[in-house]
PDB file of C-alpha atoms in Angstrom:
ATOM      1  CA  MET A  20       0.000   0.000   0.000  1.00 46.00           C
ATOM      2  CA  GLY A  21       1.521   3.292  -1.121  1.00 47.00           C
ATOM      3  CA  HIS A  22       1.505   6.248   1.227  1.00 57.00           C
ATOM      4  CA  ARG A  23      -0.196   8.399  -1.405  1.00 73.00           C
ATOM      5  CA  ASP A  24      -2.192   5.768  -3.283  1.00 94.00           C
ATOM      6  CA  VAL A  25      -5.810   6.840  -3.655  1.00 98.00           C
ATOM      7  CA  GLY A  26      -8.763   4.872  -5.005  1.00 98.00           C
ATOM      8  CA  ILE A  27     -11.869   6.191  -6.718  1.00 96.00           C
ATOM      9  CA  LEU A  28     -14.320   3.595  -7.951  1.00 89.00           C
ATOM     10  CA  HIS A  29     -16.238   5.386 -10.682  1.00 84.00           C
ATOM     11  CA  PRO A  30     -14.791   8.743 -11.817  1.00 91.00           C
ATOM     12  CA  GLY A  31     -17.649  10.712 -13.327  1.00 90.00           C
ATOM     13  CA  ALA A  32     -17.384  14.339 -14.413  1.00 90.00           C
ATOM     14  CA  MET A  33     -16.820  15.606 -10.853  1.00 94.00           C
ATOM     15  CA  GLY A  34     -14.969  12.580  -9.495  1.00 95.00           C
ATOM     16  CA  ALA A  35     -12.474  12.530 -12.347  1.00 95.00           C
ATOM     17  CA  ARG A  36     -11.609  16.186 -11.799  1.00 96.00           C
ATOM     18  CA  VAL A  37     -11.203  15.624  -8.073  1.00 97.00           C
ATOM     19  CA  ALA A  38      -8.945  12.640  -8.754  1.00 97.00           C
ATOM     20  CA  ALA A  39      -6.946  14.725 -11.225  1.00 96.00           C
ATOM     21  CA  GLN A  40      -6.171  17.250  -8.494  1.00 96.00           C
ATOM     22  CA  ALA A  41      -4.776  14.478  -6.289  1.00 97.00           C
ATOM     23  CA  VAL A  42      -2.611  13.332  -9.214  1.00 96.00           C
ATOM     24  CA  THR A  43      -1.395  16.909  -9.683  1.00 94.00           C
ATOM     25  CA  ALA A  44      -0.411  16.990  -6.001  1.00 94.00           C
ATOM     26  CA  GLY A  45       1.622  13.790  -6.355  1.00 95.00           C
ATOM     27  CA  ALA A  46      -0.762  10.936  -5.554  1.00 96.00           C
ATOM     28  CA  VAL A  47      -1.237   7.734  -7.512  1.00 97.00           C
ATOM     29  CA  VAL A  48      -4.963   7.381  -8.198  1.00 98.00           C
ATOM     30  CA  ARG A  49      -6.489   4.040  -9.138  1.00 97.00           C
ATOM     31  CA  TRP A  50      -9.949   3.393 -10.513  1.00 96.00           C
ATOM     32  CA  LEU A  51     -12.214   0.540 -11.668  1.00 94.00           C
ATOM     33  CA  PRO A  52     -12.792   0.439 -15.450  1.00 93.00           C
ATOM     34  CA  GLN A  53     -15.163  -2.542 -15.514  1.00 89.00           C
ATOM     35  CA  GLY A  54     -18.539  -1.644 -16.966  1.00 87.00           C
ATOM     36  CA  ARG A  55     -17.711   2.019 -17.406  1.00 89.00           C
ATOM     37  CA  SER A  56     -18.515   4.096 -20.468  1.00 90.00           C
ATOM     38  CA  ALA A  57     -16.088   5.186 -23.149  1.00 92.00           C
ATOM     39  CA  ALA A  58     -16.397   8.750 -21.837  1.00 90.00           C
ATOM     40  CA  THR A  59     -15.365   7.662 -18.342  1.00 91.00           C
ATOM     41  CA  ARG A  60     -12.426   5.690 -19.713  1.00 93.00           C
ATOM     42  CA  ALA A  61     -11.322   8.704 -21.740  1.00 94.00           C
ATOM     43  CA  ARG A  62     -11.444  10.916 -18.640  1.00 93.00           C
ATOM     44  CA  ALA A  63      -9.365   8.421 -16.682  1.00 95.00           C
ATOM     45  CA  VAL A  64      -6.683   8.403 -19.373  1.00 95.00           C
ATOM     46  CA  GLU A  65      -6.754  12.188 -19.721  1.00 95.00           C
ATOM     47  CA  TYR A  66      -6.254  12.746 -15.992  1.00 95.00           C
ATOM     48  CA  GLY A  67      -3.597  10.104 -15.455  1.00 96.00           C
ATOM     49  CA  LEU A  68      -5.607   7.592 -13.435  1.00 97.00           C
ATOM     50  CA  ARG A  69      -4.374   4.002 -13.225  1.00 97.00           C
ATOM     51  CA  SER A  70      -6.768   1.104 -13.616  1.00 95.00           C
ATOM     52  CA  ALA A  71      -7.169  -1.605 -10.980  1.00 96.00           C
ATOM     53  CA  ALA A  72      -8.016  -5.169 -11.971  1.00 95.00           C
ATOM     54  CA  ASN A  73     -10.868  -5.344  -9.458  1.00 96.00           C
ATOM     55  CA  ILE A  74     -12.146  -3.748  -6.280  1.00 96.00           C
ATOM     56  CA  GLN A  75     -10.085  -6.099  -4.117  1.00 97.00           C
ATOM     57  CA  GLU A  76      -6.877  -4.888  -5.764  1.00 96.00           C
ATOM     58  CA  LEU A  77      -7.958  -1.286  -5.312  1.00 97.00           C
ATOM     59  CA  ALA A  78      -8.747  -1.911  -1.637  1.00 97.00           C
ATOM     60  CA  GLU A  79      -5.394  -3.592  -1.029  1.00 96.00           C
ATOM     61  CA  THR A  80      -3.227  -0.990  -2.771  1.00 96.00           C
ATOM     62  CA  CYS A  81      -4.854   2.269  -1.637  1.00 97.00           C
ATOM     63  CA  GLU A  82      -4.664   3.965   1.738  1.00 97.00           C
ATOM     64  CA  VAL A  83      -7.486   6.390   0.908  1.00 98.00           C
ATOM     65  CA  VAL A  84     -10.671   5.714  -1.055  1.00 98.00           C
ATOM     66  CA  LEU A  85     -12.759   8.625  -2.335  1.00 98.00           C
ATOM     67  CA  SER A  86     -16.463   8.171  -2.991  1.00 98.00           C
ATOM     68  CA  VAL A  87     -17.770  10.774  -5.443  1.00 97.00           C
ATOM     69  CA  CYS A  88     -21.023   9.488  -6.909  1.00 94.00           C
ATOM     70  CA  PRO A  89     -24.747  10.319  -7.123  1.00 92.00           C
ATOM     71  CA  PRO A  90     -26.165  10.427  -3.594  1.00 94.00           C
ATOM     72  CA  ALA A  91     -28.538   7.544  -4.233  1.00 92.00           C
ATOM     73  CA  ALA A  92     -25.531   5.265  -4.809  1.00 94.00           C
ATOM     74  CA  ALA A  93     -23.420   6.406  -1.847  1.00 96.00           C
ATOM     75  CA  LEU A  94     -24.505   3.713   0.607  1.00 97.00           C
ATOM     76  CA  ASP A  95     -24.063   0.949  -1.968  1.00 97.00           C
ATOM     77  CA  VAL A  96     -20.562   2.142  -2.894  1.00 97.00           C
ATOM     78  CA  ALA A  97     -19.580   2.131   0.781  1.00 98.00           C
ATOM     79  CA  GLY A  98     -20.855  -1.419   1.070  1.00 98.00           C
ATOM     80  CA  GLN A  99     -18.777  -2.532  -1.915  1.00 97.00           C
ATOM     81  CA  VAL A 100     -15.614  -1.045  -0.436  1.00 98.00           C
ATOM     82  CA  ALA A 101     -16.293  -2.583   2.975  1.00 98.00           C
ATOM     83  CA  ALA A 102     -16.920  -6.001   1.421  1.00 98.00           C
ATOM     84  CA  ALA A 103     -13.579  -5.777  -0.407  1.00 97.00           C
ATOM     85  CA  GLY A 104     -11.738  -5.664   2.921  1.00 97.00           C
ATOM     86  CA  PHE A 105     -10.481  -2.086   2.687  1.00 98.00           C
ATOM     87  CA  ARG A 106      -8.354  -0.951   5.656  1.00 97.00           C
ATOM     88  CA  GLY A 107      -7.705   2.768   5.368  1.00 98.00           C
ATOM     89  CA  VAL A 108      -9.434   6.156   5.192  1.00 98.00           C
ATOM     90  CA  TYR A 109     -12.789   6.235   3.418  1.00 99.00           C
ATOM     91  CA  VAL A 110     -13.950   9.681   2.276  1.00 99.00           C
ATOM     92  CA  ASP A 111     -17.603  10.046   1.392  1.00 98.00           C
ATOM     93  CA  ALA A 112     -17.706  13.312  -0.551  1.00 98.00           C
ATOM     94  CA  ASN A 113     -21.268  12.976  -1.782  1.00 97.00           C
ATOM     95  CA  ALA A 114     -24.325  15.182  -1.388  1.00 97.00           C
ATOM     96  CA  VAL A 115     -25.867  13.150   1.420  1.00 98.00           C
ATOM     97  CA  SER A 116     -27.582  14.132   4.642  1.00 98.00           C
ATOM     98  CA  PRO A 117     -25.884  13.839   8.035  1.00 97.00           C
ATOM     99  CA  GLU A 118     -28.310  10.995   8.714  1.00 97.00           C
ATOM    100  CA  ARG A 119     -27.099   9.177   5.588  1.00 98.00           C
ATOM    101  CA  MET A 120     -23.499   9.793   6.629  1.00 98.00           C
ATOM    102  CA  ALA A 121     -24.259   8.037   9.900  1.00 98.00           C
ATOM    103  CA  GLU A 122     -25.518   5.038   7.916  1.00 98.00           C
ATOM    104  CA  ILE A 123     -22.395   5.054   5.744  1.00 98.00           C
ATOM    105  CA  THR A 124     -20.178   5.220   8.817  1.00 98.00           C
ATOM    106  CA  GLY A 125     -22.076   2.287  10.245  1.00 98.00           C
ATOM    107  CA  VAL A 126     -21.184   0.178   7.204  1.00 98.00           C
ATOM    108  CA  PHE A 127     -17.558   0.202   8.390  1.00 98.00           C
ATOM    109  CA  GLU A 128     -18.282  -0.296  12.088  1.00 97.00           C
ATOM    110  CA  GLY A 129     -15.882  -2.773  13.671  1.00 96.00           C
ATOM    111  CA  SER A 130     -13.428  -2.590  10.768  1.00 96.00           C
ATOM    112  CA  ALA A 131     -10.029  -0.934  10.364  1.00 96.00           C
ATOM    113  CA  VAL A 132     -11.564   1.875   8.306  1.00 98.00           C
ATOM    114  CA  THR A 133     -11.677   5.509   9.406  1.00 99.00           C
ATOM    115  CA  VAL A 134     -14.520   7.396   7.740  1.00 99.00           C
ATOM    116  CA  VAL A 135     -14.158  11.066   6.802  1.00 99.00           C
ATOM    117  CA  ASP A 136     -17.163  13.208   5.919  1.00 99.00           C
ATOM    118  CA  GLY A 137     -16.645  15.316   2.796  1.00 98.00           C
ATOM    119  CA  GLY A 138     -18.644  17.931   0.923  1.00 98.00           C
ATOM    120  CA  ILE A 139     -17.659  19.410  -2.443  1.00 97.00           C
ATOM    121  CA  THR A 140     -18.908  22.884  -3.333  1.00 96.00           C
ATOM    122  CA  GLY A 141     -18.396  24.539  -6.679  1.00 93.00           C
ATOM    123  CA  PRO A 142     -17.856  23.199 -10.202  1.00 92.00           C
ATOM    124  CA  PRO A 143     -15.497  20.349 -11.144  1.00 92.00           C
ATOM    125  CA  PRO A 144     -12.114  21.775 -10.047  1.00 94.00           C
ATOM    126  CA  ARG A 145      -9.945  23.417 -12.671  1.00 87.00           C
ATOM    127  CA  GLU A 146      -7.290  26.100 -12.399  1.00 76.00           C
ATOM    128  CA  THR A 147      -9.380  28.339 -10.162  1.00 72.00           C
ATOM    129  CA  ASP A 148      -9.978  28.778  -6.459  1.00 70.00           C
ATOM    130  CA  ARG A 149     -13.746  28.268  -6.539  1.00 87.00           C
ATOM    131  CA  THR A 150     -14.044  24.577  -5.668  1.00 95.00           C
ATOM    132  CA  ARG A 151     -13.729  23.485  -2.061  1.00 97.00           C
ATOM    133  CA  LEU A 152     -13.644  20.126  -0.319  1.00 98.00           C
ATOM    134  CA  TYR A 153     -15.013  20.500   3.199  1.00 99.00           C
ATOM    135  CA  LEU A 154     -13.886  17.765   5.596  1.00 99.00           C
ATOM    136  CA  SER A 155     -14.967  16.731   9.086  1.00 99.00           C
ATOM    137  CA  GLY A 156     -14.331  13.794  11.375  1.00 98.00           C
ATOM    138  CA  ASP A 157     -11.196  12.250  12.864  1.00 98.00           C
ATOM    139  CA  ASP A 158      -8.486  14.936  12.979  1.00 98.00           C
ATOM    140  CA  THR A 159      -5.629  12.705  11.823  1.00 98.00           C
ATOM    141  CA  ALA A 160      -7.610  11.221   8.945  1.00 98.00           C
ATOM    142  CA  VAL A 161      -8.916  14.627   7.883  1.00 98.00           C
ATOM    143  CA  ALA A 162      -5.373  16.026   7.818  1.00 98.00           C
ATOM    144  CA  ARG A 163      -4.223  13.085   5.700  1.00 97.00           C
ATOM    145  CA  VAL A 164      -6.987  13.680   3.163  1.00 98.00           C
ATOM    146  CA  ALA A 165      -6.397  17.434   3.076  1.00 98.00           C
ATOM    147  CA  ALA A 166      -2.697  16.845   2.364  1.00 96.00           C
ATOM    148  CA  LEU A 167      -3.594  14.918  -0.788  1.00 97.00           C
ATOM    149  CA  PHE A 168      -4.751  18.151  -2.417  1.00 96.00           C
ATOM    150  CA  ASP A 169      -2.042  20.561  -1.266  1.00 92.00           C
ATOM    151  CA  GLY A 170      -1.285  23.066  -4.007  1.00 91.00           C
ATOM    152  CA  SER A 171      -4.084  21.845  -6.274  1.00 94.00           C
ATOM    153  CA  ALA A 172      -7.167  23.592  -7.645  1.00 95.00           C
ATOM    154  CA  LEU A 173      -9.315  21.784  -5.056  1.00 96.00           C
ATOM    155  CA  ILE A 174      -9.114  23.647  -1.766  1.00 96.00           C
ATOM    156  CA  PRO A 175      -9.511  21.440   1.329  1.00 97.00           C
ATOM    157  CA  VAL A 176     -11.258  23.150   4.242  1.00 98.00           C
ATOM    158  CA  THR A 177     -11.312  21.458   7.646  1.00 98.00           C
ATOM    159  CA  LEU A 178     -14.406  21.822   9.804  1.00 98.00           C
ATOM    160  CA  ALA A 179     -13.952  21.211  13.511  1.00 95.00           C
ATOM    161  CA  GLY A 180     -16.302  18.610  14.857  1.00 94.00           C
ATOM    162  CA  PRO A 181     -17.733  15.209  14.059  1.00 96.00           C
ATOM    163  CA  ILE A 182     -18.853  13.423  10.927  1.00 98.00           C
ATOM    164  CA  GLY A 183     -21.974  15.058   9.520  1.00 97.00           C
ATOM    165  CA  ARG A 184     -20.778  18.654   9.603  1.00 98.00           C
ATOM    166  CA  ALA A 185     -19.282  18.676   6.108  1.00 98.00           C
ATOM    167  CA  SER A 186     -22.397  17.054   4.667  1.00 98.00           C
ATOM    168  CA  ALA A 187     -24.651  19.538   6.447  1.00 98.00           C
ATOM    169  CA  LEU A 188     -22.722  22.491   5.031  1.00 98.00           C
ATOM    170  CA  LYS A 189     -22.745  21.027   1.529  1.00 98.00           C
ATOM    171  CA  LEU A 190     -26.502  20.475   1.631  1.00 98.00           C
ATOM    172  CA  ALA A 191     -27.237  23.867   3.163  1.00 98.00           C
ATOM    173  CA  PHE A 192     -25.383  25.527   0.292  1.00 97.00           C
ATOM    174  CA  ALA A 193     -27.040  23.280  -2.300  1.00 97.00           C
ATOM    175  CA  ALA A 194     -30.446  24.022  -0.803  1.00 97.00           C
ATOM    176  CA  TYR A 195     -30.054  27.676  -1.701  1.00 96.00           C
ATOM    177  CA  ASN A 196     -28.086  27.273  -4.914  1.00 94.00           C
ATOM    178  CA  LYS A 197     -30.004  24.476  -6.636  1.00 96.00           C
ATOM    179  CA  ILE A 198     -33.488  25.116  -5.328  1.00 97.00           C
ATOM    180  CA  SER A 199     -33.140  28.579  -6.890  1.00 97.00           C
ATOM    181  CA  TYR A 200     -33.233  26.879 -10.308  1.00 97.00           C
ATOM    182  CA  ALA A 201     -36.413  25.015  -9.436  1.00 97.00           C
ATOM    183  CA  LEU A 202     -37.966  28.197  -8.063  1.00 97.00           C
ATOM    184  CA  ALA A 203     -37.042  30.140 -11.210  1.00 97.00           C
ATOM    185  CA  ALA A 204     -38.483  27.396 -13.408  1.00 97.00           C
ATOM    186  CA  GLN A 205     -41.690  27.403 -11.374  1.00 96.00           C
ATOM    187  CA  ALA A 206     -42.005  31.170 -11.755  1.00 97.00           C
ATOM    188  CA  CYS A 207     -41.381  30.924 -15.504  1.00 96.00           C
ATOM    189  CA  ALA A 208     -43.912  28.120 -15.895  1.00 95.00           C
ATOM    190  CA  LEU A 209     -46.510  30.133 -13.986  1.00 96.00           C
ATOM    191  CA  ALA A 210     -45.860  33.189 -16.149  1.00 96.00           C
ATOM    192  CA  ASP A 211     -45.877  31.124 -19.333  1.00 94.00           C
ATOM    193  CA  GLY A 212     -49.202  29.586 -18.400  1.00 92.00           C
ATOM    194  CA  HIS A 213     -50.682  33.080 -18.270  1.00 95.00           C
ATOM    195  CA  GLY A 214     -48.915  34.419 -21.360  1.00 95.00           C
ATOM    196  CA  VAL A 215     -46.517  36.783 -19.576  1.00 97.00           C
ATOM    197  CA  LEU A 216     -43.231  34.836 -19.684  1.00 96.00           C
ATOM    198  CA  ASP A 217     -41.416  37.402 -21.836  1.00 96.00           C
ATOM    199  CA  ASP A 218     -42.530  40.165 -19.485  1.00 98.00           C
ATOM    200  CA  LEU A 219     -41.277  38.209 -16.465  1.00 98.00           C
ATOM    201  CA  LEU A 220     -37.882  37.611 -18.070  1.00 97.00           C
ATOM    202  CA  ASP A 221     -37.585  41.296 -18.990  1.00 97.00           C
ATOM    203  CA  LEU A 222     -38.415  42.270 -15.410  1.00 98.00           C
ATOM    204  CA  ALA A 223     -35.923  39.773 -13.987  1.00 97.00           C
ATOM    205  CA  ARG A 224     -33.121  40.989 -16.268  1.00 96.00           C
ATOM    206  CA  GLN A 225     -33.599  44.457 -14.809  1.00 97.00           C
ATOM    207  CA  MET A 226     -34.224  43.559 -11.168  1.00 97.00           C
ATOM    208  CA  LEU A 227     -32.456  40.190 -10.673  1.00 96.00           C
ATOM    209  CA  PRO A 228     -29.783  40.022 -13.383  1.00 94.00           C
ATOM    210  CA  GLU A 229     -27.506  37.538 -11.590  1.00 91.00           C
ATOM    211  CA  THR A 230     -30.161  34.899 -10.903  1.00 94.00           C
ATOM    212  CA  PRO A 231     -31.491  31.884 -12.845  1.00 94.00           C
ATOM    213  CA  LEU A 232     -34.683  33.876 -13.430  1.00 95.00           C
ATOM    214  CA  ALA A 233     -32.871  36.378 -15.651  1.00 93.00           C
ATOM    215  CA  GLY A 234     -33.023  34.192 -18.765  1.00 90.00           C
ATOM    216  CA  THR A 235     -34.093  30.771 -19.954  1.00 91.00           C
ATOM    217  CA  GLU A 236     -30.493  30.083 -20.963  1.00 92.00           C
ATOM    218  CA  HIS A 237     -29.628  30.046 -17.249  1.00 91.00           C
ATOM    219  CA  LEU A 238     -32.325  27.480 -16.545  1.00 93.00           C
ATOM    220  CA  ALA A 239     -30.982  25.190 -19.260  1.00 95.00           C
ATOM    221  CA  ALA A 240     -27.969  24.352 -17.089  1.00 93.00           C
ATOM    222  CA  ALA A 241     -30.241  22.466 -14.680  1.00 96.00           C
ATOM    223  CA  GLY A 242     -31.686  20.100 -17.280  1.00 97.00           C
ATOM    224  CA  PRO A 243     -28.718  17.750 -17.803  1.00 96.00           C
ATOM    225  CA  ARG A 244     -28.065  17.657 -14.044  1.00 95.00           C
ATOM    226  CA  ALA A 245     -31.632  17.140 -12.837  1.00 96.00           C
ATOM    227  CA  TRP A 246     -31.236  13.363 -12.565  1.00 95.00           C
ATOM    228  CA  ARG A 247     -28.546  13.970  -9.914  1.00 93.00           C
ATOM    229  CA  TRP A 248     -30.215  16.940  -8.275  1.00 96.00           C
ATOM    230  CA  GLU A 249     -33.514  15.148  -7.627  1.00 97.00           C
ATOM    231  CA  PRO A 250     -32.069  12.632  -5.105  1.00 96.00           C
ATOM    232  CA  GLU A 251     -29.933  15.430  -3.663  1.00 97.00           C
ATOM    233  CA  MET A 252     -33.135  17.329  -2.876  1.00 98.00           C
ATOM    234  CA  ARG A 253     -34.426  14.214  -1.083  1.00 97.00           C
ATOM    235  CA  GLU A 254     -31.284  14.236   1.041  1.00 97.00           C
ATOM    236  CA  ILE A 255     -31.799  17.926   1.801  1.00 98.00           C
ATOM    237  CA  ALA A 256     -35.391  17.234   2.826  1.00 98.00           C
ATOM    238  CA  GLN A 257     -34.205  14.487   5.175  1.00 97.00           C
ATOM    239  CA  ALA A 258     -31.575  16.792   6.671  1.00 97.00           C
ATOM    240  CA  CYS A 259     -34.195  19.502   7.205  1.00 98.00           C
ATOM    241  CA  ARG A 260     -36.538  17.124   8.978  1.00 97.00           C
ATOM    242  CA  GLY A 261     -33.648  16.009  11.179  1.00 96.00           C
ATOM    243  CA  VAL A 262     -33.399  19.474  12.726  1.00 97.00           C
ATOM    244  CA  GLY A 263     -37.086  20.371  12.641  1.00 98.00           C
ATOM    245  CA  VAL A 264     -36.856  22.653   9.599  1.00 97.00           C
ATOM    246  CA  PRO A 265     -39.692  22.579   7.028  1.00 97.00           C
ATOM    247  CA  SER A 266     -38.730  20.270   4.171  1.00 98.00           C
ATOM    248  CA  ALA A 267     -41.405  21.221   1.631  1.00 97.00           C
ATOM    249  CA  PHE A 268     -39.105  23.480  -0.417  1.00 95.00           C
ATOM    250  CA  ALA A 269     -36.676  20.626  -1.041  1.00 98.00           C
ATOM    251  CA  GLU A 270     -39.449  18.115  -1.709  1.00 98.00           C
ATOM    252  CA  ALA A 271     -41.047  20.430  -4.281  1.00 97.00           C
ATOM    253  CA  ALA A 272     -37.672  20.982  -5.942  1.00 98.00           C
ATOM    254  CA  ALA A 273     -37.202  17.209  -6.110  1.00 98.00           C
ATOM    255  CA  GLU A 274     -40.544  16.921  -7.899  1.00 96.00           C
ATOM    256  CA  THR A 275     -39.489  19.624 -10.354  1.00 97.00           C
ATOM    257  CA  PHE A 276     -36.157  17.972 -11.122  1.00 97.00           C
ATOM    258  CA  ALA A 277     -37.875  14.597 -11.526  1.00 96.00           C
ATOM    259  CA  ARG A 278     -39.843  16.127 -14.420  1.00 96.00           C
ATOM    260  CA  TRP A 279     -36.528  16.705 -16.201  1.00 97.00           C
ATOM    261  CA  GLU A 280     -34.862  13.341 -15.696  1.00 94.00           C
ATOM    262  CA  ALA A 281     -35.347  12.431 -19.359  1.00 95.00           C
ATOM    263  CA  HIS A 282     -32.815  15.159 -20.198  1.00 97.00           C
ATOM    264  CA  LYS A 283     -29.955  13.412 -18.383  1.00 94.00           C
ATOM    265  CA  ASP A 284     -26.620  14.689 -19.728  1.00 90.00           C
ATOM    266  CA  ASP A 285     -28.456  16.384 -22.628  1.00 95.00           C
ATOM    267  CA  THR A 286     -26.522  19.626 -22.972  1.00 94.00           C
ATOM    268  CA  ALA A 287     -28.671  20.660 -25.941  1.00 96.00           C
ATOM    269  CA  VAL A 288     -31.899  20.917 -23.955  1.00 96.00           C
ATOM    270  CA  THR A 289     -33.266  24.453 -23.771  1.00 96.00           C
ATOM    271  CA  GLY A 290     -34.744  26.406 -20.918  1.00 95.00           C
ATOM    272  CA  GLU A 291     -37.918  26.754 -22.947  1.00 95.00           C
ATOM    273  CA  ARG A 292     -38.257  22.989 -23.082  1.00 96.00           C
ATOM    274  CA  LEU A 293     -37.759  22.662 -19.333  1.00 96.00           C
ATOM    275  CA  ILE A 294     -40.456  25.260 -18.721  1.00 96.00           C
ATOM    276  CA  ALA A 295     -42.779  23.438 -21.110  1.00 94.00           C
ATOM    277  CA  ASP A 296     -42.238  20.213 -19.181  1.00 94.00           C
ATOM    278  CA  LEU A 297     -43.618  21.918 -16.076  1.00 92.00           C
ATOM    279  CA  VAL A 298     -46.501  23.685 -17.820  1.00 80.00           C
ATOM    280  CA  GLN A 299     -47.621  20.504 -19.548  1.00 70.00           C
ATOM    281  CA  GLY A 300     -47.127  18.367 -16.459  1.00 60.00           C
ATOM    282  CA  THR A 301     -44.910  15.956 -18.333  1.00 48.00           C
ATOM    283  CA  SER A 302     -43.016  13.164 -16.634  1.00 45.00           C
ATOM    284  CA  PRO A 303     -39.728  11.574 -17.742  1.00 43.00           C
ATOM    285  CA  SER A 304     -41.646   8.781 -19.485  1.00 43.00           C
ATOM    286  CA  MET A 305     -43.729  11.349 -21.375  1.00 39.00           C
ATOM    287  CA  SER A 306     -40.770  13.468 -22.467  1.00 39.00           C
ATOM    288  CA  ARG A 307     -39.925  11.262 -25.445  1.00 37.00           C
ATOM    289  CA  ASP A 308     -41.111  11.131 -29.010  1.00 35.00           C
ATOM    290  CA  ARG A 309     -42.159   7.940 -30.745  1.00 25.00           C
ATOM    291  CA  THR A 310     -38.556   6.991 -31.476  1.00 28.00           C
ATOM    292  CA  GLY A 311     -37.843   6.868 -27.736  1.00 32.00           C
ATOM    293  CA  LEU A 312     -35.380   9.744 -27.964  1.00 26.00           C
ATOM    294  CA  PRO A 313     -35.553  12.764 -25.649  1.00 33.00           C
ATOM    295  CA  LEU A 314     -37.299  15.758 -27.150  1.00 34.00           C
ATOM    296  CA  ARG A 315     -35.445  19.045 -27.303  1.00 31.00           C
TER     297      ARG A 315
END
């Protein structure tokens, strides 16, 4: 096991960029290519990741494993790593509630694994200072993880306190940032239903120019991501209920994003189409033409 060997099971758009920052800082990052798409394989090659033959090899050779995946898969990924006999630091950097983090920690109970709670804010890290990795949990393990990204475009930020704090901060930020897209879409759909959408957009450009309401082109960014944002909203709702905060905002946003799931990774979808999906009350299964392809 190398001192700076890091494992990441399935490097998607965010995970691959996070792994690339560890490579930049001097780590060897291993991943699992089995069953992954050509796009994922291309990212792994581009960012200098090394393939592992199987999850057992990854578990044996890495001292840190990073989990960066859709929140609905986070518990399952933890279970796979635990079953492989991993004995190191496991970082769950997913958009999950503190309650879900407690479940993930429980997966490793009684093992030689130290769990670190992580929360990524910002876009996939590039050569900027916008993306942060918040960390909480065991001080020694947190320091080890933070050191993996020294001098990289991913800024580690340590939060004092137990597991759950990093996840709570991540979700609190996402609650404001991502629900704003759902709220803007709802406002646009309401206006469109009454024939005043253009007037609303003109008003928003003057009064709220830096918000998703200022133009349908801003809304379009949510379409390809909605399949990931919907379960994230469910996690936010759970976190809200855990501290007695009303969860209806997050639950409504989840319903909105569920309407757009058919546009997964479709960067050509327009804001107008997303608004139409809400006005017409379409569901993912209805958002396809007779060929089975997503409508744009």
